[in-house]
PDB file of C-alpha atoms in Angstrom:
ATOM      1  CA  MET A  97     -34.766 -88.474-118.368  1.00  0.00           C
ATOM      2  CA  LYS A  98     -33.271 -91.947-117.545  1.00  0.00           C
ATOM      3  CA  LYS A  99     -30.854 -91.153-119.913  1.00  0.00           C
ATOM      4  CA  ALA A 100     -29.962 -88.406-118.063  1.00  0.00           C
ATOM      5  CA  ILE A 101     -29.865 -89.857-114.600  1.00  0.00           C
ATOM      6  CA  PRO A 102     -26.331 -91.512-115.149  1.00  0.00           C
ATOM      7  CA  PHE A 103     -24.753 -88.363-117.109  1.00  0.00           C
ATOM      8  CA  LEU A 104     -25.279 -86.449-113.770  1.00  0.00           C
ATOM      9  CA  LEU A 105     -24.205 -89.024-111.950  1.00  0.00           C
ATOM     10  CA  LEU A 106     -20.836 -89.017-113.666  1.00  0.00           C
ATOM     11  CA  ILE A 107     -20.910 -85.207-113.233  1.00  0.00           C
ATOM     12  CA  ILE A 108     -21.184 -85.302-109.680  1.00  0.00           C
ATOM     13  CA  THR A 109     -18.686 -87.810-108.990  1.00  0.00           C
ATOM     14  CA  LEU A 110     -15.433 -86.224-111.174  1.00  0.00           C
ATOM     15  CA  ALA A 111     -16.814 -82.845-109.034  1.00  0.00           C
ATOM     16  CA  ALA A 112     -16.536 -85.554-105.794  1.00  0.00           C
ATOM     17  CA  CYS A 113     -12.896 -86.477-106.930  1.00  0.00           C
ATOM     18  CA  GLY A 114     -11.674 -82.987-107.759  1.00  0.00           C
ATOM     19  CA  SER A 115     -12.874 -81.999-104.332  1.00  0.00           C
ATOM     20  CA  ALA A 116     -11.121 -84.830-102.444  1.00  0.00           C
ATOM     21  CA  SER A 117      -8.041 -83.730-104.891  1.00  0.00           C
ATOM     22  CA  SER A 118      -7.555 -80.608-103.954  1.00  0.00           C
ATOM     23  CA  GLU A 119      -8.347 -81.471-100.432  1.00  0.00           C
ATOM     24  CA  LYS A 120      -5.522 -83.981-100.347  1.00  0.00           C
ATOM     25  CA  GLU A 121      -3.272 -81.106-102.122  1.00  0.00           C
ATOM     26  CA  SER A 122      -4.410 -78.930 -99.383  1.00  0.00           C
ATOM     27  CA  THR A 123      -3.900 -81.377 -96.605  1.00  0.00           C
ATOM     28  CA  ASP A 124       0.147 -82.032 -98.083  1.00  0.00           C
ATOM     29  CA  SER A 125       1.013 -78.479 -98.337  1.00  0.00           C
ATOM     30  CA  GLU A 126      -0.347 -77.638 -94.680  1.00  0.00           C
ATOM     31  CA  LYS A 127       1.799 -80.761 -93.792  1.00  0.00           C
ATOM     32  CA  LYS A 128       4.924 -79.716 -95.451  1.00  0.00           C
ATOM     33  CA  GLU A 129       4.843 -76.378 -93.959  1.00  0.00           C
ATOM     34  CA  ASP A 130       3.720 -77.861 -90.455  1.00  0.00           C
ATOM     35  CA  GLU A 131       7.044 -79.931 -91.128  1.00  0.00           C
ATOM     36  CA  MET A 132       9.111 -76.867 -92.050  1.00  0.00           C
ATOM     37  CA  ALA A 133       7.712 -74.756 -89.076  1.00  0.00           C
ATOM     38  CA  ALA A 134       8.768 -77.934 -87.066  1.00  0.00           C
ATOM     39  CA  ALA A 135      12.470 -78.241 -87.922  1.00  0.00           C
ATOM     40  CA  PRO A 136      15.548 -76.732 -86.486  1.00  0.00           C
ATOM     41  CA  VAL A 137      17.215 -73.796 -88.057  1.00  0.00           C
ATOM     42  CA  GLU A 138      20.565 -75.037 -88.030  1.00  0.00           C
ATOM     43  CA  VAL A 139      23.805 -72.848 -88.272  1.00  0.00           C
ATOM     44  CA  GLU A 140      27.672 -73.804 -88.822  1.00  0.00           C
ATOM     45  CA  VAL A 141      30.091 -70.865 -88.920  1.00  0.00           C
ATOM     46  CA  SER A 142      33.275 -71.150 -90.805  1.00  0.00           C
ATOM     47  CA  PHE A 143      36.685 -68.867 -91.079  1.00  0.00           C
ATOM     48  CA  GLU A 144      38.856 -68.153 -93.637  1.00  0.00           C
ATOM     49  CA  PRO A 145      41.659 -67.896 -94.209  1.00  0.00           C
ATOM     50  CA  HIS A 146      43.349 -71.280 -92.378  1.00  0.00           C
ATOM     51  CA  PRO A 147      44.849 -70.224 -89.883  1.00  0.00           C
ATOM     52  CA  LEU A 148      43.556 -67.156 -88.758  1.00  0.00           C
ATOM     53  CA  THR A 149      46.256 -64.462 -88.234  1.00  0.00           C
ATOM     54  CA  ALA A 150      45.870 -60.799 -86.230  1.00  0.00           C
ATOM     55  CA  ALA A 151      45.656 -58.147 -87.929  1.00  0.00           C
ATOM     56  CA  GLU A 152      44.521 -59.577 -91.119  1.00  0.00           C
ATOM     57  CA  ASN A 153      41.113 -59.736 -93.050  1.00  0.00           C
ATOM     58  CA  ALA A 154      39.369 -62.768 -92.447  1.00  0.00           C
ATOM     59  CA  ASP A 155      36.360 -63.709 -93.634  1.00  0.00           C
ATOM     60  CA  ILE A 156      33.389 -65.279 -91.195  1.00  0.00           C
ATOM     61  CA  THR A 157      30.192 -66.819 -92.799  1.00  0.00           C
ATOM     62  CA  ALA A 158      27.203 -68.476 -91.121  1.00  0.00           C
ATOM     63  CA  THR A 159      25.519 -71.131 -92.987  1.00  0.00           C
ATOM     64  CA  VAL A 160      21.305 -71.224 -92.368  1.00  0.00           C
ATOM     65  CA  THR A 161      19.654 -74.465 -92.879  1.00  0.00           C
ATOM     66  CA  GLN A 162      16.172 -76.067 -92.519  1.00  0.00           C
ATOM     67  CA  ASN A 163      15.633 -79.570 -93.656  1.00  0.00           C
ATOM     68  CA  ALA A 164      18.985 -79.568 -95.277  1.00  0.00           C
ATOM     69  CA  GLU A 165      17.476 -76.795 -97.121  1.00  0.00           C
ATOM     70  CA  PRO A 166      19.332 -72.872 -97.449  1.00  0.00           C
ATOM     71  CA  VAL A 167      17.627 -70.102 -95.228  1.00  0.00           C
ATOM     72  CA  ASN A 168      17.815 -67.156 -97.718  1.00  0.00           C
ATOM     73  CA  ASP A 169      15.122 -65.053 -95.603  1.00  0.00           C
ATOM     74  CA  ALA A 170      16.662 -65.032 -92.256  1.00  0.00           C
ATOM     75  CA  GLU A 171      16.200 -61.807 -90.305  1.00  0.00           C
ATOM     76  CA  TYR A 172      19.069 -61.247 -88.714  1.00  0.00           C
ATOM     77  CA  VAL A 173      22.573 -62.759 -88.666  1.00  0.00           C
ATOM     78  CA  GLU A 174      25.014 -60.855 -86.359  1.00  0.00           C
ATOM     79  CA  PHE A 175      28.364 -61.798 -85.197  1.00  0.00           C
ATOM     80  CA  GLU A 176      29.327 -61.450 -81.164  1.00  0.00           C
ATOM     81  CA  ILE A 177      33.269 -61.383 -81.144  1.00  0.00           C
ATOM     82  CA  TRP A 178      35.775 -61.177 -78.149  1.00  0.00           C
ATOM     83  CA  LYS A 179      38.982 -62.590 -77.095  1.00  0.00           C
ATOM     84  CA  THR A 180      38.523 -64.905 -74.518  1.00  0.00           C
ATOM     85  CA  ASP A 181      40.558 -63.878 -71.441  1.00  0.00           C
ATOM     86  CA  GLN A 182      38.791 -60.377 -71.929  1.00  0.00           C
ATOM     87  CA  GLY A 183      35.489 -61.780 -70.931  1.00  0.00           C
ATOM     88  CA  GLN A 184      32.060 -61.143 -73.024  1.00  0.00           C
ATOM     89  CA  GLU A 185      31.372 -57.633 -71.860  1.00  0.00           C
ATOM     90  CA  SER A 186      33.849 -56.900 -73.918  1.00  0.00           C
ATOM     91  CA  SER A 187      32.488 -58.146 -77.036  1.00  0.00           C
ATOM     92  CA  GLU A 188      31.398 -56.370 -79.984  1.00  0.00           C
ATOM     93  CA  THR A 189      29.204 -57.407 -82.460  1.00  0.00           C
ATOM     94  CA  ILE A 190      29.015 -56.926 -86.409  1.00  0.00           C
ATOM     95  CA  GLN A 191      25.942 -57.399 -88.801  1.00  0.00           C
ATOM     96  CA  ALA A 192      26.645 -60.075 -91.219  1.00  0.00           C
ATOM     97  CA  VAL A 193      25.240 -59.565 -94.979  1.00  0.00           C
ATOM     98  CA  GLN A 194      23.694 -62.888 -97.114  1.00  0.00           C
ATOM     99  CA  SER A 195      26.452 -63.762 -99.481  1.00  0.00           C
ATOM    100  CA  GLU A 196      25.251 -67.208-101.150  1.00  0.00           C
ATOM    101  CA  GLU A 197      22.612 -68.808-100.880  1.00  0.00           C
ATOM    102  CA  GLY A 198      22.130 -69.449 -97.404  1.00  0.00           C
ATOM    103  CA  LYS A 199      25.359 -67.894 -96.262  1.00  0.00           C
ATOM    104  CA  TYR A 200      25.496 -64.990 -94.587  1.00  0.00           C
ATOM    105  CA  THR A 201      29.291 -63.470 -94.049  1.00  0.00           C
ATOM    106  CA  THR A 202      31.180 -60.470 -92.627  1.00  0.00           C
ATOM    107  CA  GLN A 203      34.499 -59.662 -92.546  1.00  0.00           C
ATOM    108  CA  TYR A 204      36.934 -59.123 -89.681  1.00  0.00           C
ATOM    109  CA  SER A 205      40.492 -58.689 -88.123  1.00  0.00           C
ATOM    110  CA  PHE A 206      41.181 -59.680 -85.434  1.00  0.00           C
ATOM    111  CA  SER A 207      43.405 -57.247 -83.599  1.00  0.00           C
ATOM    112  CA  GLU A 208      45.930 -59.389 -81.855  1.00  0.00           C
ATOM    113  CA  ALA A 209      46.947 -63.200 -81.571  1.00  0.00           C
ATOM    114  CA  GLY A 210      44.850 -65.679 -78.730  1.00  0.00           C
ATOM    115  CA  SER A 211      41.850 -67.300 -78.079  1.00  0.00           C
ATOM    116  CA  TYR A 212      38.629 -65.845 -79.666  1.00  0.00           C
ATOM    117  CA  GLN A 213      34.807 -66.472 -79.005  1.00  0.00           C
ATOM    118  CA  VAL A 214      32.411 -65.593 -81.872  1.00  0.00           C
ATOM    119  CA  ILE A 215      28.745 -66.217 -81.071  1.00  0.00           C
ATOM    120  CA  ALA A 216      26.417 -66.213 -84.378  1.00  0.00           C
ATOM    121  CA  HIS A 217      23.114 -64.741 -83.058  1.00  0.00           C
ATOM    122  CA  THR A 218      20.560 -65.804 -85.842  1.00  0.00           C
ATOM    123  CA  GLN A 219      16.879 -65.033 -85.934  1.00  0.00           C
ATOM    124  CA  ALA A 220      14.774 -67.088 -88.640  1.00  0.00           C
ATOM    125  CA  ARG A 221      11.393 -68.680 -89.140  1.00  0.00           C
ATOM    126  CA  GLY A 222      10.956 -67.586 -85.921  1.00  0.00           C
ATOM    127  CA  LEU A 223      13.379 -69.490 -84.260  1.00  0.00           C
ATOM    128  CA  HIS A 224      15.917 -68.546 -82.266  1.00  0.00           C
ATOM    129  CA  THR A 225      19.837 -70.035 -82.620  1.00  0.00           C
ATOM    130  CA  MET A 226      23.359 -68.815 -81.296  1.00  0.00           C
ATOM    131  CA  PRO A 227      25.865 -71.584 -81.714  1.00  0.00           C
ATOM    132  CA  GLN A 228      29.064 -70.300 -80.064  1.00  0.00           C
ATOM    133  CA  ASN A 229      32.830 -71.429 -81.668  1.00  0.00           C
ATOM    134  CA  GLU A 230      36.275 -70.569 -80.115  1.00  0.00           C
ATOM    135  CA  VAL A 231      39.099 -70.008 -82.499  1.00  0.00           C
ATOM    136  CA  THR A 232      42.552 -69.392 -82.125  1.00  0.00           C
ATOM    137  CA  VAL A 233      44.190 -66.838 -84.170  1.00  0.00           C
ATOM    138  CA  GLU A 234      47.547 -66.637 -84.772  1.00  0.00           C
ATOM    139  CA  GLY A 235      50.278 -63.678 -84.675  1.00  0.00           C
ATOM    140  CA  ALA A 236      52.612 -62.969 -88.190  1.00  0.00           C
ATOM    141  CA  ASP A 237      55.428 -65.114 -86.880  1.00  0.00           C
ATOM    142  CA  GLY A 238      53.072 -68.332 -86.336  1.00  0.00           C
ATOM    143  CA  GLN A 239      52.415 -67.910 -82.428  1.00  0.00           C
ATOM    144  CA  THR A 240      49.005 -68.505 -80.868  1.00  0.00           C
ATOM    145  CA  SER A 241      50.147 -66.286 -77.776  1.00  0.00           C
ATOM    146  CA  GLU A 242      51.132 -62.412 -77.462  1.00  0.00           C
ATOM    147  CA  ASP A 243      54.270 -63.809 -74.577  1.00  0.00           C
ATOM    148  CA  GLY A 244      55.584 -66.139 -77.906  1.00  0.00           C
ATOM    149  CA  SER A 245      55.273 -69.684 -75.601  1.00  0.00           C
ATOM    150  CA  HIS A 246      52.798 -71.717 -77.872  1.00  0.00           C
ATOM    151  CA  SER A 247      54.128 -71.891 -81.707  1.00  0.00           C
ATOM    152  CA  HIS A 248      53.931 -74.431 -84.189  1.00  0.00           C
ATOM    153  CA  ALA A 249      55.863 -71.910 -86.892  1.00  0.00           C
ATOM    154  CA  SER A 250      58.101 -75.110 -87.694  1.00  0.00           C
ATOM    155  CA  SER A 251      55.547 -77.368 -87.852  1.00  0.00           C
ATOM    156  CA  PRO A 252      53.716 -78.804 -91.173  1.00  0.00           C
ATOM    157  CA  PHE A 253      50.460 -78.871 -89.618  1.00  0.00           C
ATOM    158  CA  GLU A 254      47.727 -76.012 -89.409  1.00  0.00           C
ATOM    159  CA  VAL A 255      45.702 -76.929 -86.706  1.00  0.00           C
ATOM    160  CA  THR A 256      42.436 -74.827 -85.829  1.00  0.00           C
ATOM    161  CA  LEU A 257      39.816 -75.687 -83.023  1.00  0.00           C
ATOM    162  CA  GLU A 258      36.433 -74.116 -83.335  1.00  0.00           C
ATOM    163  CA  LYS A 259      33.325 -75.399 -81.026  1.00  0.00           C
ATOM    164  CA  SER A 260      29.515 -74.783 -81.367  1.00  0.00           C
ATOM    165  CA  GLN A 261      27.273 -75.495 -78.160  1.00  0.00           C
ATOM    166  CA  ASN A 262      23.540 -76.744 -78.205  1.00  0.00           C
ATOM    167  CA  ASP A 263      21.082 -78.328 -75.546  1.00  0.00           C
ATOM    168  CA  GLU A 264      22.994 -81.935 -76.749  1.00  0.00           C
ATOM    169  CA  GLY A 265      26.233 -80.964 -76.322  1.00  0.00           C
ATOM    170  CA  THR A 266      29.284 -79.352 -77.873  1.00  0.00           C
ATOM    171  CA  VAL A 267      30.434 -80.263 -81.527  1.00  0.00           C
ATOM    172  CA  LEU A 268      34.113 -80.013 -81.634  1.00  0.00           C
ATOM    173  CA  LYS A 269      35.548 -79.391 -84.929  1.00  0.00           C
ATOM    174  CA  THR A 270      39.436 -79.435 -86.637  1.00  0.00           C
ATOM    175  CA  THR A 271      40.409 -77.881 -89.427  1.00  0.00           C
ATOM    176  CA  ILE A 272      44.053 -79.429 -90.217  1.00  0.00           C
ATOM    177  CA  ASN A 273      45.875 -78.716 -93.275  1.00  0.00           C
ATOM    178  CA  LYS A 274      49.488 -80.512 -93.911  1.00  0.00           C
ATOM    179  CA  ASP A 275      51.848 -77.870 -95.986  1.00  0.00           C
ATOM    180  CA  GLY A 276      49.123 -75.806 -96.688  1.00  0.00           C
ATOM    181  CA  VAL A 277      46.943 -79.208 -98.355  1.00  0.00           C
ATOM    182  CA  PRO A 278      43.933 -80.581 -96.532  1.00  0.00           C
ATOM    183  CA  PHE A 279      45.357 -83.395 -94.168  1.00  0.00           C
ATOM    184  CA  GLU A 280      42.807 -86.074 -95.036  1.00  0.00           C
ATOM    185  CA  LYS A 281      41.901 -89.711 -94.177  1.00  0.00           C
ATOM    186  CA  GLY A 282      43.932 -89.061 -90.691  1.00  0.00           C
ATOM    187  CA  GLU A 283      42.965 -90.777 -87.137  1.00  0.00           C
ATOM    188  CA  ILE A 284      41.928 -88.071 -84.904  1.00  0.00           C
ATOM    189  CA  THR A 285      41.347 -88.061 -81.212  1.00  0.00           C
ATOM    190  CA  TYR A 286      40.460 -85.652 -78.969  1.00  0.00           C
ATOM    191  CA  GLU A 287      42.101 -85.958 -75.397  1.00  0.00           C
ATOM    192  CA  ILE A 288      40.426 -83.491 -73.028  1.00  0.00           C
ATOM    193  CA  SER A 289      41.526 -82.410 -69.271  1.00  0.00           C
ATOM    194  CA  SER A 290      40.889 -80.022 -67.083  1.00  0.00           C
ATOM    195  CA  PRO A 291      43.099 -78.198 -64.309  1.00  0.00           C
ATOM    196  CA  GLU A 292      40.036 -79.867 -62.007  1.00  0.00           C
ATOM    197  CA  SER A 293      40.062 -83.122 -63.038  1.00  0.00           C
ATOM    198  CA  GLU A 294      43.290 -85.828 -63.590  1.00  0.00           C
ATOM    199  CA  LYS A 295      41.095 -88.119 -65.293  1.00  0.00           C
ATOM    200  CA  HIS A 296      41.646 -87.138 -69.530  1.00  0.00           C
ATOM    201  CA  GLU A 297      39.000 -88.439 -71.615  1.00  0.00           C
ATOM    202  CA  TYR A 298      39.630 -89.668 -75.057  1.00  0.00           C
ATOM    203  CA  VAL A 299      36.900 -88.899 -77.912  1.00  0.00           C
ATOM    204  CA  ASP A 300      37.833 -90.399 -81.556  1.00  0.00           C
ATOM    205  CA  ALA A 301      36.685 -87.958 -84.082  1.00  0.00           C
ATOM    206  CA  GLU A 302      34.545 -88.412 -87.750  1.00  0.00           C
ATOM    207  CA  GLU A 303      35.873 -86.897 -90.854  1.00  0.00           C
ATOM    208  CA  THR A 304      33.047 -85.028 -92.547  1.00  0.00           C
ATOM    209  CA  GLU A 305      35.034 -83.416 -95.358  1.00  0.00           C
ATOM    210  CA  PRO A 306      38.403 -83.436 -96.956  1.00  0.00           C
ATOM    211  CA  GLY A 307      40.476 -82.465 -93.892  1.00  0.00           C
ATOM    212  CA  VAL A 308      37.568 -81.471 -91.825  1.00  0.00           C
ATOM    213  CA  TYR A 309      36.965 -83.464 -88.284  1.00  0.00           C
ATOM    214  CA  ARG A 310      34.243 -83.253 -85.957  1.00  0.00           C
ATOM    215  CA  ALA A 311      32.954 -85.350 -82.372  1.00  0.00           C
ATOM    216  CA  ARG A 312      30.472 -84.719 -79.986  1.00  0.00           C
ATOM    217  CA  HIS A 313      31.516 -84.375 -76.213  1.00  0.00           C
ATOM    218  CA  SER A 314      29.538 -83.791 -72.908  1.00  0.00           C
ATOM    219  CA  PHE A 315      31.668 -81.696 -70.918  1.00  0.00           C
ATOM    220  CA  PRO A 316      30.448 -81.683 -67.128  1.00  0.00           C
ATOM    221  CA  SER A 317      30.641 -78.522 -66.343  1.00  0.00           C
ATOM    222  CA  LYS A 318      31.824 -74.533 -67.178  1.00  0.00           C
ATOM    223  CA  GLY A 319      35.324 -73.836 -67.321  1.00  0.00           C
ATOM    224  CA  THR A 320      38.557 -73.237 -69.456  1.00  0.00           C
ATOM    225  CA  TYR A 321      39.536 -77.067 -71.113  1.00  0.00           C
ATOM    226  CA  THR A 322      42.760 -78.403 -72.640  1.00  0.00           C
ATOM    227  CA  VAL A 323      42.191 -80.470 -76.240  1.00  0.00           C
ATOM    228  CA  ALA A 324      45.041 -82.425 -77.464  1.00  0.00           C
ATOM    229  CA  VAL A 325      44.233 -83.179 -81.269  1.00  0.00           C
ATOM    230  CA  HIS A 326      46.353 -86.181 -81.968  1.00  0.00           C
ATOM    231  CA  ILE A 327      46.635 -86.776 -85.634  1.00  0.00           C
ATOM    232  CA  GLU A 328      48.279 -89.828 -86.986  1.00  0.00           C
ATOM    233  CA  LYS A 329      48.482 -92.128 -89.834  1.00  0.00           C
ATOM    234  CA  PRO A 330      49.799 -94.826 -89.658  1.00  0.00           C
ATOM    235  CA  SER A 331      50.577 -95.698 -93.053  1.00  0.00           C
ATOM    236  CA  GLU A 332      52.972 -92.668 -93.461  1.00  0.00           C
ATOM    237  CA  GLU A 333      54.234 -93.313 -89.486  1.00  0.00           C
ATOM    238  CA  ILE A 334      52.542 -89.915 -88.686  1.00  0.00           C
ATOM    239  CA  HIS A 335      51.786 -89.128 -84.946  1.00  0.00           C
ATOM    240  CA  GLN A 336      51.612 -85.284 -83.888  1.00  0.00           C
ATOM    241  CA  HIS A 337      49.882 -83.715 -81.549  1.00  0.00           C
ATOM    242  CA  GLN A 338      48.730 -79.794 -80.676  1.00  0.00           C
ATOM    243  CA  GLU A 339      47.267 -78.573 -77.560  1.00  0.00           C
ATOM    244  CA  LYS A 340      44.328 -75.984 -78.007  1.00  0.00           C
ATOM    245  CA  LYS A 341      42.309 -74.535 -75.553  1.00  0.00           C
ATOM    246  CA  VAL A 342      38.214 -74.376 -75.413  1.00  0.00           C
ATOM    247  CA  THR A 343      36.205 -72.338 -72.903  1.00  0.00           C
ATOM    248  CA  ILE A 344      32.324 -74.091 -72.010  1.00  0.00           C
ATOM    249  CA  GLN A 345      30.129 -71.450 -70.932  1.00  0.00           C
TER     250      GLN A 345
END
């Protein structure tokens, strides 16, 4: 009987270790689920092709992630689109469909040249986010307004400016191509002004991918601002700028 006691103790010890291991795995799993539940769902909207041209089909894509992982189970992604000078009451909403891992896409034809607002209404994992972007659509002749008052047809640079807004401020994203090729390693600065203020603010943008530059800025109030995108590369004696309009709502 005495010999059986160590054997029983061994069984009890192994059972306790197995139980502790199981509890640890369960705790780790619950912790991971809690971390995922607490992480925000992030949405980044992109437009193809560049530049956008009126009356031609464009792909609008929302890339949805959580903790840098693609979200493939979004309840819905809808794009609300309207021409800036016509107001949100004229908007139309289009459902997107999943095209790749974490990507939801729709095809849309902007009817005419000008500035447009695009909101990506996204519901995923119990969270709702709705980043807003402003995009410029050119006419077939390269003009960005119906009266032809703002044209860059003769410039080798193609510049688009988009914005997304959240509680932390506004992210300005510029995509720059030179002669059809991403303009890399440039020095990009946003000069921001408005009719209500004589002060001009300057914000340096960072290149986050080839030809794509981003900067965060806190606009003081709602309204329409002029953003002059300064494009510099001293090694190639490049100093250009293009003006864009951004509406903060």
